[in-house]
mmCIF file of C-alpha atoms in Angstrom:
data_model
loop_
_atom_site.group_PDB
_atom_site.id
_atom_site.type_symbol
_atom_site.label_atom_id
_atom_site.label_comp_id
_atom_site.label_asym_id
_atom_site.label_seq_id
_atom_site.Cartn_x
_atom_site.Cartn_y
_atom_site.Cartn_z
ATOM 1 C CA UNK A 1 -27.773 207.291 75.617
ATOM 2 C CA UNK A 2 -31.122 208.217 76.847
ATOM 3 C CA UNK A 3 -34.522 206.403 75.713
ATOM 4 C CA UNK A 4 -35.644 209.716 73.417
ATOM 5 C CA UNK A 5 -32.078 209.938 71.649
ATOM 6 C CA UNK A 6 -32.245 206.011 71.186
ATOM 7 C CA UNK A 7 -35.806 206.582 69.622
ATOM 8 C CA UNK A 8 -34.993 209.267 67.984
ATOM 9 C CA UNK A 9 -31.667 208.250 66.682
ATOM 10 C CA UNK A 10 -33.543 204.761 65.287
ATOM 11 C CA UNK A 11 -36.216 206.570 63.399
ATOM 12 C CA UNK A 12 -33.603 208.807 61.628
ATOM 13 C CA UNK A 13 -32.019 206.071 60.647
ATOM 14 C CA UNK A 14 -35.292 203.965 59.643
ATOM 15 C CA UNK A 15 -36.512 207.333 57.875
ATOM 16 C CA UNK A 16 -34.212 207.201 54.637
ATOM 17 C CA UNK A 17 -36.744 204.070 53.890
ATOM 18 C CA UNK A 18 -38.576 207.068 52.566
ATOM 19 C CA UNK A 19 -35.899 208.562 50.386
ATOM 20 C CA UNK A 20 -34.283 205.072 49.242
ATOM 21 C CA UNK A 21 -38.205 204.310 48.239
ATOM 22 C CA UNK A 22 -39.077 208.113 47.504
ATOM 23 C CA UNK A 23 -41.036 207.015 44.229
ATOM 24 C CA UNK A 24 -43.126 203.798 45.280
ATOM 25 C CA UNK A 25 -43.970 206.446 48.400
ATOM 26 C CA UNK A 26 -44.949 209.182 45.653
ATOM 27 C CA UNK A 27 -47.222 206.984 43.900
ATOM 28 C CA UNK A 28 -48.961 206.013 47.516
ATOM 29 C CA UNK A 29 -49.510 209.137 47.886
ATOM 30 C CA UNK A 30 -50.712 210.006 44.519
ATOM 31 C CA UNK A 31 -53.733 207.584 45.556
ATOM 32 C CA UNK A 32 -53.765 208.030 49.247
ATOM 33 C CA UNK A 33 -57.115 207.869 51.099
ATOM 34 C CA UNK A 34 -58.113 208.193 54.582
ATOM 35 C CA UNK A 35 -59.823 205.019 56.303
ATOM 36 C CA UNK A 36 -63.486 204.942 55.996
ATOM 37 C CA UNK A 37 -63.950 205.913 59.306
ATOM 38 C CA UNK A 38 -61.686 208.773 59.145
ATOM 39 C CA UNK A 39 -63.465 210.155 56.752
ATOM 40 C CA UNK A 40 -66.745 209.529 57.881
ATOM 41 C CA UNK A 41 -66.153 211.738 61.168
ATOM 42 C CA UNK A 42 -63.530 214.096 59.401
ATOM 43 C CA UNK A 43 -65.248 215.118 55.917
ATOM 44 C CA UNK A 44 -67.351 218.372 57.596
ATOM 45 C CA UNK A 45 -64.635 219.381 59.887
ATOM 46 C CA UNK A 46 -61.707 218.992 57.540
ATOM 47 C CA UNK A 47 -63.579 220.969 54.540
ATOM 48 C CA UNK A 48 -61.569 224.640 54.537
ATOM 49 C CA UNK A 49 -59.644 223.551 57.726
ATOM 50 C CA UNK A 50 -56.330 224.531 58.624
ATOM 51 C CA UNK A 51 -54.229 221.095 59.946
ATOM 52 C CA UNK A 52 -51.620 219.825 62.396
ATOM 53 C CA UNK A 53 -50.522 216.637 62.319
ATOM 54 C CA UNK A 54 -47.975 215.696 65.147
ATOM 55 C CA UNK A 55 -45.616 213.035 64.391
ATOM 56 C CA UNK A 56 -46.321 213.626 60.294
ATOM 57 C CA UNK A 57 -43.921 210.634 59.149
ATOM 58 C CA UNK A 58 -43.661 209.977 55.572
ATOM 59 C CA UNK A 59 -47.055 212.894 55.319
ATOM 60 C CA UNK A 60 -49.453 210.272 52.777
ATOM 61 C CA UNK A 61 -51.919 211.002 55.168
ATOM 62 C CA UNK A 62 -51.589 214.651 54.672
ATOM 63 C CA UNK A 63 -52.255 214.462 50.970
ATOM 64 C CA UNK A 64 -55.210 212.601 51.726
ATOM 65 C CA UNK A 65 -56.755 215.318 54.316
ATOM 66 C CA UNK A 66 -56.490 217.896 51.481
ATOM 67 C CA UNK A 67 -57.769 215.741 48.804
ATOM 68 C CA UNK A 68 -60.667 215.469 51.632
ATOM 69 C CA UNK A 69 -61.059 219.258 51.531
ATOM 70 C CA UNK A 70 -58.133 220.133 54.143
ATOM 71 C CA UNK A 71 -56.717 224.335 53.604
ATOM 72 C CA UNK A 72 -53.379 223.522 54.742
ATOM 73 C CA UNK A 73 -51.305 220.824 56.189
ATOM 74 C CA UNK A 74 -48.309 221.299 58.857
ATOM 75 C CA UNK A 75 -46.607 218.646 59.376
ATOM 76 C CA UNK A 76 -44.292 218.060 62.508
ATOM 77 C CA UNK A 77 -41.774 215.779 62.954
ATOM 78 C CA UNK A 78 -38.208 215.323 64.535
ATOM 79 C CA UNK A 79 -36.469 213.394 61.925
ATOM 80 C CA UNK A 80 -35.057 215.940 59.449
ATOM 81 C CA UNK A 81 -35.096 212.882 56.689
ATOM 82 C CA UNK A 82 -38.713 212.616 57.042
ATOM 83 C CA UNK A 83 -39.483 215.812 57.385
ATOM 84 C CA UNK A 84 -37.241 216.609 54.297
ATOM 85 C CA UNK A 85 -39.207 213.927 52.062
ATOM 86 C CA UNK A 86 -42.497 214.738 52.999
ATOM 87 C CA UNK A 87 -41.701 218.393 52.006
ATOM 88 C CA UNK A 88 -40.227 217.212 48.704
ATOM 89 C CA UNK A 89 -43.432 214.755 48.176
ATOM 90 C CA UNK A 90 -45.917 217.788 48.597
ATOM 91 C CA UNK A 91 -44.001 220.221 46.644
ATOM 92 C CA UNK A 92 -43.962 217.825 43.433
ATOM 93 C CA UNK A 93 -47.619 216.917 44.117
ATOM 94 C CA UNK A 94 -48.924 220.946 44.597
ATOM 95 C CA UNK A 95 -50.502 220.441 47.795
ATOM 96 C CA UNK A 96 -50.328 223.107 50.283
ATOM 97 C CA UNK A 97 -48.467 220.670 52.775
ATOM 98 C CA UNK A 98 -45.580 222.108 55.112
ATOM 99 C CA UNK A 99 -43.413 220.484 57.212
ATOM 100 C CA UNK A 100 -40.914 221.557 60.351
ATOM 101 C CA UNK A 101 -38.321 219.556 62.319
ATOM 102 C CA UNK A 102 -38.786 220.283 65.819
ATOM 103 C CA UNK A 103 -39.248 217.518 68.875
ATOM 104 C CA UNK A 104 -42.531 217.884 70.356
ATOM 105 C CA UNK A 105 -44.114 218.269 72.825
ATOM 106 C CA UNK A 106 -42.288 222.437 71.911
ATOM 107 C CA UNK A 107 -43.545 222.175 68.040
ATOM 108 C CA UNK A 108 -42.424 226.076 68.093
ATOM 109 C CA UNK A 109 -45.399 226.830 65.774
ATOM 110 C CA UNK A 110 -47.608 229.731 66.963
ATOM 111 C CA UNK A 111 -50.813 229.824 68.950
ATOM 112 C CA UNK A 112 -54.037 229.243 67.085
ATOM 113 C CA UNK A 113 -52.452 227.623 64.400
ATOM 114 C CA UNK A 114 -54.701 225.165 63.684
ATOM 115 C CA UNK A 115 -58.762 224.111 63.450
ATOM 116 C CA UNK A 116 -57.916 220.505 63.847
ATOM 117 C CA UNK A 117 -54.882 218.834 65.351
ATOM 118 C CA UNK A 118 -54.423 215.167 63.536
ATOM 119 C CA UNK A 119 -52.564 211.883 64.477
ATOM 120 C CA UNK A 120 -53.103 209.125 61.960
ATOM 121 C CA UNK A 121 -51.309 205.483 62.880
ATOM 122 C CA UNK A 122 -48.471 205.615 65.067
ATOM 123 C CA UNK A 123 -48.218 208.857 67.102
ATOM 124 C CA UNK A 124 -49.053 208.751 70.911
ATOM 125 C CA UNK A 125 -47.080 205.524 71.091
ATOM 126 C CA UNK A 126 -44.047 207.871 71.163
ATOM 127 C CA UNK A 127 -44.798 210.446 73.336
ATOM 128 C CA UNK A 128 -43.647 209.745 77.166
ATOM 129 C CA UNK A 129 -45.468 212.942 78.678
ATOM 130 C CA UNK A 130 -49.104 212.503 77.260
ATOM 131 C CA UNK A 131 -49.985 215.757 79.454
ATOM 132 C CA UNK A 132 -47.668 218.017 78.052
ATOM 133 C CA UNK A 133 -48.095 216.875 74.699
ATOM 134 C CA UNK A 134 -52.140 217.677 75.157
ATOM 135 C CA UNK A 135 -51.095 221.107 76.342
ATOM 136 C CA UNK A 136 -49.619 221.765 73.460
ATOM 137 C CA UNK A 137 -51.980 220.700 70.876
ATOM 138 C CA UNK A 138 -54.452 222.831 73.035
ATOM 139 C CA UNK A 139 -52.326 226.051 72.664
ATOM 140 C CA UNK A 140 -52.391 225.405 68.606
ATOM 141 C CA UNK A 141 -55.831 224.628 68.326
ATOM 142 C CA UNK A 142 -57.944 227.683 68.272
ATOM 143 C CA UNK A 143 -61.275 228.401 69.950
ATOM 144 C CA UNK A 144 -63.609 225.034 69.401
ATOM 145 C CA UNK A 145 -61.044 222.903 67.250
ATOM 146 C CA UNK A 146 -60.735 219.374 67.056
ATOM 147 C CA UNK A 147 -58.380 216.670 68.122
ATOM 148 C CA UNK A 148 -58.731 213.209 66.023
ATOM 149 C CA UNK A 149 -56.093 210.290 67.253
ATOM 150 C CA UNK A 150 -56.379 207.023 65.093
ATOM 151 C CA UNK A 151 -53.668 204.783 67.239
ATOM 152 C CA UNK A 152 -52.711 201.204 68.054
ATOM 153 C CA UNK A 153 -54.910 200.322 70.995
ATOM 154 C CA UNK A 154 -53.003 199.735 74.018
ATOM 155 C CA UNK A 155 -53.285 195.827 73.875
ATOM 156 C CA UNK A 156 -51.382 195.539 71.020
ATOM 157 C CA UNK A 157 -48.362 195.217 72.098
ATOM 158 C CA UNK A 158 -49.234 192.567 73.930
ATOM 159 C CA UNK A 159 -50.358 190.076 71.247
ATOM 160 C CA UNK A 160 -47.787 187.646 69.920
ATOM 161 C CA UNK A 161 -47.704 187.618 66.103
ATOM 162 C CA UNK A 162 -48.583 183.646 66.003
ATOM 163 C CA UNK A 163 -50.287 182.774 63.316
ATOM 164 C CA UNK A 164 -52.699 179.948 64.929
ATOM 165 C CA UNK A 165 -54.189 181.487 67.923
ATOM 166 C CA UNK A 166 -54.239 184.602 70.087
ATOM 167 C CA UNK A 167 -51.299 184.663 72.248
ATOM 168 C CA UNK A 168 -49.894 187.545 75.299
ATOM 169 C CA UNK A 169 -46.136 187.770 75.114
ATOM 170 C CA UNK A 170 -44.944 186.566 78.019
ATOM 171 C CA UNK A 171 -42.178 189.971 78.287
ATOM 172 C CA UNK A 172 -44.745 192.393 78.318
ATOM 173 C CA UNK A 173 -47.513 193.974 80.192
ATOM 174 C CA UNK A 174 -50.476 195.691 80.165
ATOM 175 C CA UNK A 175 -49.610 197.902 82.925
ATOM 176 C CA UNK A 176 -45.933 198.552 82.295
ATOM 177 C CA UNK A 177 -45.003 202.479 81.196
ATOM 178 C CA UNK A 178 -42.776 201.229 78.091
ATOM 179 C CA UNK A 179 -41.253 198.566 76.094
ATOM 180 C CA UNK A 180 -38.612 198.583 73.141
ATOM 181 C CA UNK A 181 -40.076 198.457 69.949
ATOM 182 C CA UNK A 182 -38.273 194.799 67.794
ATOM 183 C CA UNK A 183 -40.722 195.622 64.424
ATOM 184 C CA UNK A 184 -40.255 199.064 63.106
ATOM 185 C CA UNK A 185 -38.274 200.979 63.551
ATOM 186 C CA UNK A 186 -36.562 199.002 66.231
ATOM 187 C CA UNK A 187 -33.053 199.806 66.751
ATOM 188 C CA UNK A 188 -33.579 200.341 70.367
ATOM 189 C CA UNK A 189 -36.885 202.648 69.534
ATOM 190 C CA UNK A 190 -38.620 203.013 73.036
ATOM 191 C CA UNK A 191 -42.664 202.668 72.582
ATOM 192 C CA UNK A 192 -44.481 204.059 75.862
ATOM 193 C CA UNK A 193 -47.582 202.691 77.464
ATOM 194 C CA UNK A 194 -50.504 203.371 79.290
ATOM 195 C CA UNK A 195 -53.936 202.179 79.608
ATOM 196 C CA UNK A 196 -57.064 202.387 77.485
ATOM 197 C CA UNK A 197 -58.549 204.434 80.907
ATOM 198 C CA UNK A 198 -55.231 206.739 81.231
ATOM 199 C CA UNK A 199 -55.159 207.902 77.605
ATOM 200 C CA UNK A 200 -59.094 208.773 77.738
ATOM 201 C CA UNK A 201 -59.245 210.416 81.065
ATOM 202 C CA UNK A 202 -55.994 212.680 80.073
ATOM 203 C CA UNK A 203 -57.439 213.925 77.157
ATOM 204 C CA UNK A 204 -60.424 214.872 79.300
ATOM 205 C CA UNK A 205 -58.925 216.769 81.630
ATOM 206 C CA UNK A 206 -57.117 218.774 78.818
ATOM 207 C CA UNK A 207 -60.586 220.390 78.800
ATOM 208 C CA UNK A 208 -61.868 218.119 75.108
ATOM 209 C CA UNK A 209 -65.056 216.633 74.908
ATOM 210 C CA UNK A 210 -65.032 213.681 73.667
ATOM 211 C CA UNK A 211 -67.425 213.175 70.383
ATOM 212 C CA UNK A 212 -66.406 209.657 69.051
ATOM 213 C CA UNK A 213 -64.397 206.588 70.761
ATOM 214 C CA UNK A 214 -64.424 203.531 69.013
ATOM 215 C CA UNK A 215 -62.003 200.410 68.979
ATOM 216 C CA UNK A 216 -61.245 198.753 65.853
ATOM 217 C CA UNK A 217 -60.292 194.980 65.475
ATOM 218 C CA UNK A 218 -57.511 195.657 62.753
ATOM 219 C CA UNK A 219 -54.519 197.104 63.085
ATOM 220 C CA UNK A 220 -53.534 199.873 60.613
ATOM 221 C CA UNK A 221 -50.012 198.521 60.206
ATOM 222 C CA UNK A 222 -48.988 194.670 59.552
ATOM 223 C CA UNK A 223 -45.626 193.604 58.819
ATOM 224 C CA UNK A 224 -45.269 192.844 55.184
ATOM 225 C CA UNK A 225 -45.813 188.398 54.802
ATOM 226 C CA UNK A 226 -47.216 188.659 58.211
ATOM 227 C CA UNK A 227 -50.378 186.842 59.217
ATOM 228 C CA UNK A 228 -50.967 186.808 62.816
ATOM 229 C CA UNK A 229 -54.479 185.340 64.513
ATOM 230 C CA UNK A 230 -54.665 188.720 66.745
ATOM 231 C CA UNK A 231 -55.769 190.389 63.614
ATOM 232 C CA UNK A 232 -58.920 187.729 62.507
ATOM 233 C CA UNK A 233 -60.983 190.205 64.370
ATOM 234 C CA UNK A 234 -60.944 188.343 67.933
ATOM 235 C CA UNK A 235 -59.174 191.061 69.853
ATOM 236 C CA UNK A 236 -58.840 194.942 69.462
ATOM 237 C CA UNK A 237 -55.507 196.622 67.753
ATOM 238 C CA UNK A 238 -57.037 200.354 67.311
ATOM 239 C CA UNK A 239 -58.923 202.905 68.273
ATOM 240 C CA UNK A 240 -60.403 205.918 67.006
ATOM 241 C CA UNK A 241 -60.977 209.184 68.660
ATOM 242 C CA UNK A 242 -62.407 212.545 68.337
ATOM 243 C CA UNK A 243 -63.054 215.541 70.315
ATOM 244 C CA UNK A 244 -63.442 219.078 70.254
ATOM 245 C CA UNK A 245 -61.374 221.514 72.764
ATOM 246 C CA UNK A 246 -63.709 223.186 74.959
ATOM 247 C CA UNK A 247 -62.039 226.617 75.206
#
């Protein structure tokens, strides 16, 4: 079995979390915010926007972007179960939230789709062909949209969870292209690297200019009962992005 049907395979699997746990996810998103700095940078360009947001997952964030003023949401996402909830979620909550199955980097929605393309916490650590993927998010943006990426910085992976001082695993490496995923959703799940330089300088050359970079010291997902030191605010585990397509 290839590395995208073992991913894909473990996040079906890892995706009826969100049915077996449908209402403790409803009431999340009942309440669901956007971090402060996503809101900070999104609040004037999400008000009346039309959204895609590769990679949706369970959607909470989606709720959140049109409590924040967001037209419409489309969600994208390859795991029918996920997919399936998230539509089920916004349909009992009345937001104007839609979600498709369909394995990017072909999302098969049409051109111009959307006036911002966003990826909240966990996206760009599964695509293998960053290129391609940018190519595509161009073709749905239309003239002057926006691309916002809030993702694990590419030093996380290397940080041991040890709870009394900063640690690199000693099986990974900065500069390797992948590594399997042992948190969530594991199961073989196949995470894909790059560096901090690679990721920026792609995303420039898909003709964006780049408005806001920032690196953030916590990391927007911790294992529940875990306390590690690489998240007392020594070393980075996010960053922030956002740029507007040229074209």
């Amino acid at each position: 079995m290839s590395a995208h049907n073992n991913t894909q395979q473990a996040w079906e699997s890892a995706s009826h979390k969100y049915v077996n746990e449908y209402e403790e996810v409803l009431e999340e998103a009942r309440n669901a915010s956007l971090l402060p700095v996503e809101e900070t940078l999104l609040r004037d360009i999400v008000a009346g926007a039309d959204v895609v947001h590769p990679m949706s997952g369970h959607g909470i964030d989606d709720v959140a972007l049109i409590r924040l003023g967001a037209r419409s949401i489309t969600g994208v996402d390859y795991s029918p179960t996920t997919a399936s909830a998230a539509q089920r979620r916004a349909d009992e909550l009345g937001v104007d939230c839609r979600y498709v199955t369909a394995t990017l980097p072909a999302s098969g929605l049409p051109d111009d789709t959307a006036d911002l393309v966003y990826t909240g916490k966990g996206a760009l650590i599964w695509v293998e062909d960053l290129e391609a993927w940018l190519t595509e998010m161009c073709r749905l943006l239309r003239p002057g949209g926006h691309l916002f990426i809030y993702e694990a910085h590419p030093l996380t992976p290397l940080w041991s969870w040890d709870s009394d001082k900063v640690e690199v695993r000693s099986d990974r490496g900065y500069f390797a292209r992948s590594h399997v995923n042992d948190s969530f959703p594991a199961g073989g799940a196949v995470e894909y690297q790059r560096t901090f330089a690679e990721t920026i300088m792609a995303i420039i050359a898909a003709d964006f200019e780049i408005l806001h970079l920032e690196e953030h010291a916590q990391p927007f997902w911790r294992p529940e009962g875990m306390e590690a030191a690489a998240w007392n605010g020594q070393v980075p585990n996010a960053f922030s992005l956002l740029a507007r397509h040229r074209a």
